[in-house]
PDB file of C-alpha atoms in Angstrom:
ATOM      1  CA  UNK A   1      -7.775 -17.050  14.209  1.00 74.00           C
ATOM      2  CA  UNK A   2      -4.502 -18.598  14.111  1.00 89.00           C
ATOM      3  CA  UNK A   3      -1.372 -15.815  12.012  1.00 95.00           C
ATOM      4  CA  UNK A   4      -1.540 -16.798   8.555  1.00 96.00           C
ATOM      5  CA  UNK A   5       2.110 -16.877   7.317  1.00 97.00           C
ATOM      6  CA  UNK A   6       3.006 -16.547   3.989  1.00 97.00           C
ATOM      7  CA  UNK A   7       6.467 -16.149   2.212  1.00 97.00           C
ATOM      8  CA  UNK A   8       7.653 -15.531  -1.267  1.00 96.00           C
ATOM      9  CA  UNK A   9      10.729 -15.521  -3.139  1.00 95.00           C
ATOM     10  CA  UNK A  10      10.729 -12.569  -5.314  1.00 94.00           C
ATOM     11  CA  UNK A  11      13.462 -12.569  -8.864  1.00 90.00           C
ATOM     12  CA  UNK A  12      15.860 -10.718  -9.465  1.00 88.00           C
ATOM     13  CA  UNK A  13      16.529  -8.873 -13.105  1.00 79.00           C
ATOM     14  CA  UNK A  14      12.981  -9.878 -14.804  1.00 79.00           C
ATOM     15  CA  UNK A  15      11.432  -6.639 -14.677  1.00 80.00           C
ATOM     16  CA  UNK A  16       8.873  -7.243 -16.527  1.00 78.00           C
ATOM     17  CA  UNK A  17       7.378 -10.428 -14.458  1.00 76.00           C
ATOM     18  CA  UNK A  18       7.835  -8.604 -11.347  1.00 90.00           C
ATOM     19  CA  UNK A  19       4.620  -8.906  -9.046  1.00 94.00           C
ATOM     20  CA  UNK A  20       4.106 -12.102  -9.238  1.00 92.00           C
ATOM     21  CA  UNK A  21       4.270 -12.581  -5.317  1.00 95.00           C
ATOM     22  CA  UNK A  22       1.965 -10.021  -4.536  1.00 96.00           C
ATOM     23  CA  UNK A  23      -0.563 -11.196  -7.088  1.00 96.00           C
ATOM     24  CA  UNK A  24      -0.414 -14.560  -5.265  1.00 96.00           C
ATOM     25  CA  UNK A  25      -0.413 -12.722  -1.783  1.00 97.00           C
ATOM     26  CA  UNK A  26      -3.298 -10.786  -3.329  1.00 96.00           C
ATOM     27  CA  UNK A  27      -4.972 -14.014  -3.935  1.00 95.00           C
ATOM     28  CA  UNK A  28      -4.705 -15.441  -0.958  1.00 96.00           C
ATOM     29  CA  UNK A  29      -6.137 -12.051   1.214  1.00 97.00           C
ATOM     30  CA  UNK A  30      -9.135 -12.273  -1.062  1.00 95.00           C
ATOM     31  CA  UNK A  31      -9.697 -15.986   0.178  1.00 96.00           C
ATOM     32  CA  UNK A  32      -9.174 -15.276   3.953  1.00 95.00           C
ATOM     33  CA  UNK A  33     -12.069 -12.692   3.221  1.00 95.00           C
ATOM     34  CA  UNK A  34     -10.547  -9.472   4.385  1.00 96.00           C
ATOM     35  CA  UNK A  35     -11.980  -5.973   3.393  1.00 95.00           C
ATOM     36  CA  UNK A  36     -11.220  -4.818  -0.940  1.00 93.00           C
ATOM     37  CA  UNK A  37      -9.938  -1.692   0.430  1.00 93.00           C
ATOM     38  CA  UNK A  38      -7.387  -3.615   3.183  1.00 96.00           C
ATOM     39  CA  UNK A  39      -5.956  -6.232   0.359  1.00 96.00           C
ATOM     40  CA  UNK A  40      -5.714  -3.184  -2.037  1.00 95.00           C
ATOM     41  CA  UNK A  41      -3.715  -1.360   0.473  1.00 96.00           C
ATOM     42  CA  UNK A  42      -1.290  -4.349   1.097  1.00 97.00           C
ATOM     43  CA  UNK A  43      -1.302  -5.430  -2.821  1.00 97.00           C
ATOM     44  CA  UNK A  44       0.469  -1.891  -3.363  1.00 96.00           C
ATOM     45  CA  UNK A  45       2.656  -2.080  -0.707  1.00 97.00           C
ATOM     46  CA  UNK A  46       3.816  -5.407  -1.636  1.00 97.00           C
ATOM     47  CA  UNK A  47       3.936  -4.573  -5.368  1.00 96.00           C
ATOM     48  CA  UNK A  48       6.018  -1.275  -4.982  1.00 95.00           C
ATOM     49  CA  UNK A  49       8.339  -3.519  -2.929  1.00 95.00           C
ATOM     50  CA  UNK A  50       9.015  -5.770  -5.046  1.00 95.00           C
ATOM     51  CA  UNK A  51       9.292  -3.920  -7.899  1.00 93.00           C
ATOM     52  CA  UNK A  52      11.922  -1.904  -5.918  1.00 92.00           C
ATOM     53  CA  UNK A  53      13.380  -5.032  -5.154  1.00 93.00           C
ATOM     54  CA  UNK A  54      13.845  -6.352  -8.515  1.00 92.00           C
ATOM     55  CA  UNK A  55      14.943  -2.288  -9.714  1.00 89.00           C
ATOM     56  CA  UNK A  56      17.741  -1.766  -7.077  1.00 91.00           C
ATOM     57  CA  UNK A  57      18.212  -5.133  -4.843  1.00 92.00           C
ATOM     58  CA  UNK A  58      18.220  -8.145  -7.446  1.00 91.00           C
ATOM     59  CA  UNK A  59      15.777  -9.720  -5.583  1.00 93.00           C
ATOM     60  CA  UNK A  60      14.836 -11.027  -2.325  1.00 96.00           C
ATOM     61  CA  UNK A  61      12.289 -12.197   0.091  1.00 97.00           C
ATOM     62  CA  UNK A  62       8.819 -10.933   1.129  1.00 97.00           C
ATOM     63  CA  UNK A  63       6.929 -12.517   4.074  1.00 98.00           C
ATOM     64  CA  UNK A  64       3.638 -12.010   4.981  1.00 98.00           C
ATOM     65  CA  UNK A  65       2.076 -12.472   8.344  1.00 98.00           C
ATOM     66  CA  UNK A  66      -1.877 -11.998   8.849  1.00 97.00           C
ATOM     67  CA  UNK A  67      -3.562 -11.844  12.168  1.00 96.00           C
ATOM     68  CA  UNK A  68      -6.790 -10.554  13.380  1.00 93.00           C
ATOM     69  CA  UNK A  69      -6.025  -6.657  13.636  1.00 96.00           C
ATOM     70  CA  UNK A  70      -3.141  -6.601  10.526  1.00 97.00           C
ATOM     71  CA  UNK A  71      -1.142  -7.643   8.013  1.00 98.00           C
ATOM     72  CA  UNK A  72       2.700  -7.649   8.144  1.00 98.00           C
ATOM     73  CA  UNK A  73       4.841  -7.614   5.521  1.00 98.00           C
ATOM     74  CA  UNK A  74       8.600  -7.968   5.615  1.00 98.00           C
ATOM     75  CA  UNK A  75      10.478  -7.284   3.227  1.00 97.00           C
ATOM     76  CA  UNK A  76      14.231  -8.461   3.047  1.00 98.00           C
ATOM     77  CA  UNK A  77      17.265  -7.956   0.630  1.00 96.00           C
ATOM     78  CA  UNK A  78      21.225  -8.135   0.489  1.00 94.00           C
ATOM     79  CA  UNK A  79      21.130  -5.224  -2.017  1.00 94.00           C
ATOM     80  CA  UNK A  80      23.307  -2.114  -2.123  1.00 95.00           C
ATOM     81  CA  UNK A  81      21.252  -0.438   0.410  1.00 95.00           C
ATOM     82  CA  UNK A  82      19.639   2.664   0.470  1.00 94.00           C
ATOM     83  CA  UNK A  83      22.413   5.861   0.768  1.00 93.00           C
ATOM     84  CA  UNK A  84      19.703   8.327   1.948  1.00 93.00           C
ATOM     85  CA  UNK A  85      16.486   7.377   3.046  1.00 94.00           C
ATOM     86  CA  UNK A  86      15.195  10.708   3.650  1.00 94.00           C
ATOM     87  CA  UNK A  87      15.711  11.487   0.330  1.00 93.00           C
ATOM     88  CA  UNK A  88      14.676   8.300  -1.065  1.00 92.00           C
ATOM     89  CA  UNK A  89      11.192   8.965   0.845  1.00 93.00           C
ATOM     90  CA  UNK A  90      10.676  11.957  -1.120  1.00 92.00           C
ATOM     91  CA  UNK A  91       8.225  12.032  -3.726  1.00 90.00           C
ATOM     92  CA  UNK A  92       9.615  12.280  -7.226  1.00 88.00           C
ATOM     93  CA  UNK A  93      13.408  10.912  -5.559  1.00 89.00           C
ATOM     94  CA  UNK A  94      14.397   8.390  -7.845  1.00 89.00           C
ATOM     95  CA  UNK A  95      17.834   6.699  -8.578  1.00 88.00           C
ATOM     96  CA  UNK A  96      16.488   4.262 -11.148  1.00 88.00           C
ATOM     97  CA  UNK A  97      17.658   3.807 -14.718  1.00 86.00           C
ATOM     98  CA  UNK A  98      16.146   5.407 -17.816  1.00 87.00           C
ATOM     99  CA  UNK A  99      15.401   1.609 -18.866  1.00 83.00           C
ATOM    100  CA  UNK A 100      12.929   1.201 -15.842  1.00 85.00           C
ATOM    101  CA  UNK A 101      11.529   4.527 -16.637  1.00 88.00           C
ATOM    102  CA  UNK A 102      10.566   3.685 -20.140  1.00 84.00           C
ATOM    103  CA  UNK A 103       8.623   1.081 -18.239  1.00 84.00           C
ATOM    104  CA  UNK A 104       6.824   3.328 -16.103  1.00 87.00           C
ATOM    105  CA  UNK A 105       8.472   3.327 -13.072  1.00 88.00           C
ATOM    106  CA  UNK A 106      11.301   4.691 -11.213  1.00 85.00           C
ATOM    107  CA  UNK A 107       9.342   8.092 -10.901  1.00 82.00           C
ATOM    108  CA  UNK A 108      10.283   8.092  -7.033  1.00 87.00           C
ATOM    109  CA  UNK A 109       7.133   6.902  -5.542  1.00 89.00           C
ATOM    110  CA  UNK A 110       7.912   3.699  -4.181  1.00 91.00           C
ATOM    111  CA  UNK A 111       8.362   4.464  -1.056  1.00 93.00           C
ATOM    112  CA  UNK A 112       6.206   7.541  -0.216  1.00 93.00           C
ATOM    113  CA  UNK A 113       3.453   4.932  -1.504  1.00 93.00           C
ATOM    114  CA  UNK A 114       4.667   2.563   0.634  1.00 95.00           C
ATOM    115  CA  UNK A 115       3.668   4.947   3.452  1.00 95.00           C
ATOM    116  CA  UNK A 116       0.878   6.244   1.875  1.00 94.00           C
ATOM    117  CA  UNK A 117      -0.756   3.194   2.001  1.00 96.00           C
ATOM    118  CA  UNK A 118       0.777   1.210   5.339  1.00 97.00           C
ATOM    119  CA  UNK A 119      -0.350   2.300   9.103  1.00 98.00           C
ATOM    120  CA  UNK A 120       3.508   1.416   9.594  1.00 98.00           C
ATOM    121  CA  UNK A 121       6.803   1.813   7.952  1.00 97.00           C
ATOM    122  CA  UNK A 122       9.906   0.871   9.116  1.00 98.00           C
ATOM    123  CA  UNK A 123      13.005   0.590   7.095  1.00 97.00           C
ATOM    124  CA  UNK A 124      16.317  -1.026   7.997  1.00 97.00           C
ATOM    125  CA  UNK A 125      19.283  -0.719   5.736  1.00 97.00           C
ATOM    126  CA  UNK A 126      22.953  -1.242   5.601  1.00 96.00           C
ATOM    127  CA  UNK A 127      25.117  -0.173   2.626  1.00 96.00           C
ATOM    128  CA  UNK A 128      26.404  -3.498   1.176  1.00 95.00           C
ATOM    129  CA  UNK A 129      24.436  -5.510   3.211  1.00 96.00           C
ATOM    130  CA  UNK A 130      20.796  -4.919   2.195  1.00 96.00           C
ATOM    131  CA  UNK A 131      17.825  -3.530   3.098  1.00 97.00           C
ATOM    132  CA  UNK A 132      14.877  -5.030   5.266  1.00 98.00           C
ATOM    133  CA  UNK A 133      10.971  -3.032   4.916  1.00 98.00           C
ATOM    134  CA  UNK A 134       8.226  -3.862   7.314  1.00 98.00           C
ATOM    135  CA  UNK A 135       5.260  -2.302   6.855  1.00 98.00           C
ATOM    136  CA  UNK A 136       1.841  -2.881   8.735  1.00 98.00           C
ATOM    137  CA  UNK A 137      -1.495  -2.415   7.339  1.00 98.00           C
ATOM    138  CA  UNK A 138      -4.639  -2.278   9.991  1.00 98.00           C
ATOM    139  CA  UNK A 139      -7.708  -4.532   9.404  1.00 97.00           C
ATOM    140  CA  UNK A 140     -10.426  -2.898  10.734  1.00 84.00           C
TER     141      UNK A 140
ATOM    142  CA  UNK B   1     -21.007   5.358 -17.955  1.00 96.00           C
ATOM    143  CA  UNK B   2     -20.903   1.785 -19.222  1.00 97.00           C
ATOM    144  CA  UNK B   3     -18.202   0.134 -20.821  1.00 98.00           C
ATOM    145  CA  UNK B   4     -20.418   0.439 -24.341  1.00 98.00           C
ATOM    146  CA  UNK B   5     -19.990   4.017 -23.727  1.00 98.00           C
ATOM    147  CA  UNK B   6     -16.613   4.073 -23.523  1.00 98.00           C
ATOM    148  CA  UNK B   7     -15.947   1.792 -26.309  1.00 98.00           C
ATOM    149  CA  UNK B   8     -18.027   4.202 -28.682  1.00 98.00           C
ATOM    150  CA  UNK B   9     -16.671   6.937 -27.178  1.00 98.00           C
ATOM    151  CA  UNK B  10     -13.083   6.599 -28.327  1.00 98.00           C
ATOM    152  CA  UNK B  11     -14.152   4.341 -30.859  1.00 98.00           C
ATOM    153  CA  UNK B  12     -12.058   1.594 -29.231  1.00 98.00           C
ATOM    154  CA  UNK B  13     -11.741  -2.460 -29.953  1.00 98.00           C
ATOM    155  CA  UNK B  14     -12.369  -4.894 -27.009  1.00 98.00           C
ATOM    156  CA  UNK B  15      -9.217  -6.758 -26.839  1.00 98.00           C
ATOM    157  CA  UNK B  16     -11.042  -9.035 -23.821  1.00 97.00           C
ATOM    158  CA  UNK B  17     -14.117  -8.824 -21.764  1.00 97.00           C
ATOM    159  CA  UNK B  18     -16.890  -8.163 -24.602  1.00 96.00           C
ATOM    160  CA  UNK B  19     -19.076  -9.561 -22.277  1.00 97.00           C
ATOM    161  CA  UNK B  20     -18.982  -6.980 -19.631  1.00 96.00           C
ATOM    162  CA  UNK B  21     -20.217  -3.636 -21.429  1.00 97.00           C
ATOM    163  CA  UNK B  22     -23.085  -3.374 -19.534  1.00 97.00           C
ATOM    164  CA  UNK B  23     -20.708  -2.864 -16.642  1.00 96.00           C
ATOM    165  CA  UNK B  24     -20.800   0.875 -15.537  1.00 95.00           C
ATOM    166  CA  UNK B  25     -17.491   3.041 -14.527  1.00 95.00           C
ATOM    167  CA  UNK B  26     -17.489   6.008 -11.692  1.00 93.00           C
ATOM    168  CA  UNK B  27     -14.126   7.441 -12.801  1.00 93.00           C
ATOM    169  CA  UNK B  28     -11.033   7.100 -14.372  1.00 95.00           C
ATOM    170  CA  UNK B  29      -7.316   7.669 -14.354  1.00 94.00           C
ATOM    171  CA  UNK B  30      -4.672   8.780 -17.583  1.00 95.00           C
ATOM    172  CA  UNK B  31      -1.417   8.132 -17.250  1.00 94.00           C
ATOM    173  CA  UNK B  32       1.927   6.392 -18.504  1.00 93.00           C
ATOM    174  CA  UNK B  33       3.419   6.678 -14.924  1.00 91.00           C
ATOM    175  CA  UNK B  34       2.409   3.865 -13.222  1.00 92.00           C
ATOM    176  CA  UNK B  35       3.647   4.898  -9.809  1.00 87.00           C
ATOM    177  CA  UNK B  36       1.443   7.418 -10.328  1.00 89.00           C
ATOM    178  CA  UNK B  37      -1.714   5.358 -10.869  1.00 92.00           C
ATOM    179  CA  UNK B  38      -0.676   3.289  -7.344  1.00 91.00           C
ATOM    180  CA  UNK B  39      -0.199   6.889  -5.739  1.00 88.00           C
ATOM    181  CA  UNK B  40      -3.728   8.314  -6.661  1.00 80.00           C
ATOM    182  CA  UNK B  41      -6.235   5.075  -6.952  1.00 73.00           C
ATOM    183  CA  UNK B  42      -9.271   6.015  -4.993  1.00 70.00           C
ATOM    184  CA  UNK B  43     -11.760   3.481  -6.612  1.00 70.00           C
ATOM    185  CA  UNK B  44     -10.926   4.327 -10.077  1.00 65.00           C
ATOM    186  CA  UNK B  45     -12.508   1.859 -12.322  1.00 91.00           C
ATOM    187  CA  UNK B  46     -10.884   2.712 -15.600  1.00 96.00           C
ATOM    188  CA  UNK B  47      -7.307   3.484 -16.636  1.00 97.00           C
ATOM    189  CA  UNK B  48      -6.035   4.962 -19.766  1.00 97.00           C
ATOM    190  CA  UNK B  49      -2.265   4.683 -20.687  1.00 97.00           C
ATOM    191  CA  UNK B  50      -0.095   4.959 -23.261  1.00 96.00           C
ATOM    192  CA  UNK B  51       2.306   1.984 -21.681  1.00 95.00           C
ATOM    193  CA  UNK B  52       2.181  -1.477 -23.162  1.00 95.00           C
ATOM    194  CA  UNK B  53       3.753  -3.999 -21.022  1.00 93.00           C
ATOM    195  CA  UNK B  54       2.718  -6.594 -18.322  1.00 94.00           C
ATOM    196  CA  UNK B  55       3.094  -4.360 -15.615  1.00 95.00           C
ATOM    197  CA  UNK B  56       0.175  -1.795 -16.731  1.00 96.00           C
ATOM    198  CA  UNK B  57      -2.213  -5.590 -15.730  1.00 97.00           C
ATOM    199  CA  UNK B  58      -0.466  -5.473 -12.457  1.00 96.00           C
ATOM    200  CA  UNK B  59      -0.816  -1.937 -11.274  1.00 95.00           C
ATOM    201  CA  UNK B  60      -4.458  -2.338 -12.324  1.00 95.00           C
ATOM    202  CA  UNK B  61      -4.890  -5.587 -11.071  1.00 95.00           C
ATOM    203  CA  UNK B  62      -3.447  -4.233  -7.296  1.00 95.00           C
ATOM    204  CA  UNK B  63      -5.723  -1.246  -7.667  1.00 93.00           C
ATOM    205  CA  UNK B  64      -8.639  -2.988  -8.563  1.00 93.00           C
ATOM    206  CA  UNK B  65      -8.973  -1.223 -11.642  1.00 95.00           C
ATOM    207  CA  UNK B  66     -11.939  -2.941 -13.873  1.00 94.00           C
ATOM    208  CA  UNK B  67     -11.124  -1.796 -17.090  1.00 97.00           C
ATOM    209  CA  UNK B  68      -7.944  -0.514 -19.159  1.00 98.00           C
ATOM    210  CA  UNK B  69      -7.913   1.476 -22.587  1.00 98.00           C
ATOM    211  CA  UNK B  70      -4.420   1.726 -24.423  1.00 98.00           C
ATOM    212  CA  UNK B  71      -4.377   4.747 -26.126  1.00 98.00           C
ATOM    213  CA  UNK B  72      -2.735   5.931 -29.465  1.00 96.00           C
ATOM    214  CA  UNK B  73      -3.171   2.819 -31.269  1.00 95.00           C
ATOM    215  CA  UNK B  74      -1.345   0.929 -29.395  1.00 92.00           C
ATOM    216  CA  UNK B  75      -1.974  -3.028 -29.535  1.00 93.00           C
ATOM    217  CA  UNK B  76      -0.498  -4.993 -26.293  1.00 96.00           C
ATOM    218  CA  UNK B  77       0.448  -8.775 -27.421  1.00 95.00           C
ATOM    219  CA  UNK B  78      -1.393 -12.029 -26.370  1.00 96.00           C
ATOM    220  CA  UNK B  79       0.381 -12.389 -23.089  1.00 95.00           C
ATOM    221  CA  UNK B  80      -0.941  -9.109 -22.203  1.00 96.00           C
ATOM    222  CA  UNK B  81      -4.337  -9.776 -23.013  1.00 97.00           C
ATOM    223  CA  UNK B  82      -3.791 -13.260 -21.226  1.00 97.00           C
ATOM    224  CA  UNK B  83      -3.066 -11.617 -18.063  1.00 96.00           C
ATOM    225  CA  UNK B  84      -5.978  -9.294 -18.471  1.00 97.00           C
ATOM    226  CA  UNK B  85      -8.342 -12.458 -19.031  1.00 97.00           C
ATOM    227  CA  UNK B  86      -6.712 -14.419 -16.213  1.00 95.00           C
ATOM    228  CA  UNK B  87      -7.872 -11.336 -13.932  1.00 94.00           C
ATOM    229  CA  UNK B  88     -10.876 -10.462 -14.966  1.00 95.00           C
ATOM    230  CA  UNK B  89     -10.056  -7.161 -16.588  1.00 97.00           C
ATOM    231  CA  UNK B  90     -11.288  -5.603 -19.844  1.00 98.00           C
ATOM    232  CA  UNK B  91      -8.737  -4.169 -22.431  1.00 98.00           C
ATOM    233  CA  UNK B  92      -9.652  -2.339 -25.056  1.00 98.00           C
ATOM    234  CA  UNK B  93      -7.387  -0.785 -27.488  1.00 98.00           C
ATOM    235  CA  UNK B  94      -8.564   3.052 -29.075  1.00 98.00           C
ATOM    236  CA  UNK B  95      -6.694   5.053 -31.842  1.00 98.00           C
ATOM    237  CA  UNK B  96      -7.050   8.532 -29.926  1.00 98.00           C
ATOM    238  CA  UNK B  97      -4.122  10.126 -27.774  1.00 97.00           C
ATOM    239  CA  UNK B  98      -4.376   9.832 -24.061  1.00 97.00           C
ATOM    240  CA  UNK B  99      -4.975  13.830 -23.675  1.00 97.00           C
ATOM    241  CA  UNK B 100      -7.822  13.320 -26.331  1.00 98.00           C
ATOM    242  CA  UNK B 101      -9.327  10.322 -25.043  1.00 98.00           C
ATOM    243  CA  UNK B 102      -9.787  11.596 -21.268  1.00 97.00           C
ATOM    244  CA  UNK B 103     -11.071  14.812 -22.492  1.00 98.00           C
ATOM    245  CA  UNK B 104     -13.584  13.032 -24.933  1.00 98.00           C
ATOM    246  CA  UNK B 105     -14.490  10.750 -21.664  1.00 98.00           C
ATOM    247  CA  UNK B 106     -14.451  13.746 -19.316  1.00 97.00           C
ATOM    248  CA  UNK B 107     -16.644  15.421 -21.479  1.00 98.00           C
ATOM    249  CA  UNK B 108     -19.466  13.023 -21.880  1.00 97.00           C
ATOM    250  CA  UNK B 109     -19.329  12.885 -17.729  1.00 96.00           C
ATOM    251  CA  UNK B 110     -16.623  10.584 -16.391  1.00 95.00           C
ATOM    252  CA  UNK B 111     -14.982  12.548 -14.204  1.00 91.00           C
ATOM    253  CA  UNK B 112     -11.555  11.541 -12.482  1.00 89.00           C
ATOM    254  CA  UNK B 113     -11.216  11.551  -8.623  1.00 74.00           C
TER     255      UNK B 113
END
């Protein structure tokens, strides 16, 4: 099979419509015909991206890439960048405002579920440059 | 348990899906946190929250949730329910508090993961 590349521009400031891209991405996995627990691994990682996205980054770009063996999704900002990411990859870390907590987020889970659910994490991040995710879920 | 369980249950409204009551849960999930609901998901079919906004249909729809109950009489507007019917997810609203409503669920045998 030949990569399937996808890409997505995901909005800045609407919390509330954030996850729009990976509901398409979600979409689309479901078509190709990969395994429910695969797209629901990549559907969180995608979503918990975005929605950090949209919390700290306004906005950005996700792109997908599916092969064979996995999925790879890249995620890329010019946001603030993350200070500390060891600290920011500990559960219950959060540095979001009360107004995305009333929304139920921002409880500093983003990223540990990031990992949780991805085979790979990688993060690369510049203060006041941005921040780019990959993450790489296994099919199979 | 099937949905029709549920729905008598917690004496709940269907909001969308009437159709699908003969559909049967394993488990379920309470919570407002919805980090928390895309941290713990292991083929929970059912989620009750207190939340009402468009992002409680997302984290369900990326955790394949089947089935959402807001809790405490809460009442989520027509684009809510929109996005539920879109996605082929039930809503159904239920007057009981979400520490009430799981027990009453957990109780009759729906059991969380």
């Amino acid at each position: 099979m030949e990569p399937v590349r996808l890409s997505y521009p995901v909005e800045g400031g609407d919390f509330i419509q954030a996850g729009e891209a990976s509901s398409k991405m979600k979409m689309t996995l479901k078509k190709l015909g990969l395994p429910a627990d695969v797209i629901r691994k990549a559907a969180i990682c995608m979503y918990e991206g975005e929605i950090n996205m949209v919390i700290h980054a306004n906005g950005g770009r996700a792109d997908v890439e599916i092969t064979m063996d996995q999925i790879t999704l890249r995620m890329v900002d010019q946001g603030p960048g993350i200070p500390d990411v060891a600290r920011a990859m500990e559960e219950g870390y959060s540095t979001a405002g009360p107004e995305v907590r009333s929304l139920g987020f921002g409880a500093g889970m983003g990223l540990p579920n990031m990992k949780r659910y991805s085979d790979e994490l990688h993060i690369d991040t510049e203060l006041g440059k941005g921040t780019t995710v990959i993450m790489k879920i296994k099919i199979g | 348990m099937r949905l029709s369980e549920v729905k008598e249950i917690l004496s709940a409204q269907v909001l969308c899906g009437e159709d699908r009551m003969e559909e049967e849960v394993a488990c379920a999930c309470g919570s407002d946190f919805l980090s928390d609901v895309l941290a713990y998901v292991h083929e929970q079919n059912l989620l009750l929250t207190g939340m009402v906004n468009p992002q409680v249909i997302r984290t369900v729809e990326m955790t394949d949730i089947k089935c959402v109950v807001f809790v405490r009489g809460k009442r989520p507007g027509e684009d809510i329910i929109r996005m539920a019917r879109e996605r082929g997810i039930v809503v159904m609203a239920s007057p009981e508090r979400l520490y009430t409503a799981c027990g009453l669920l957990y109780s009759k045998g729906l059991r969380g993961n």
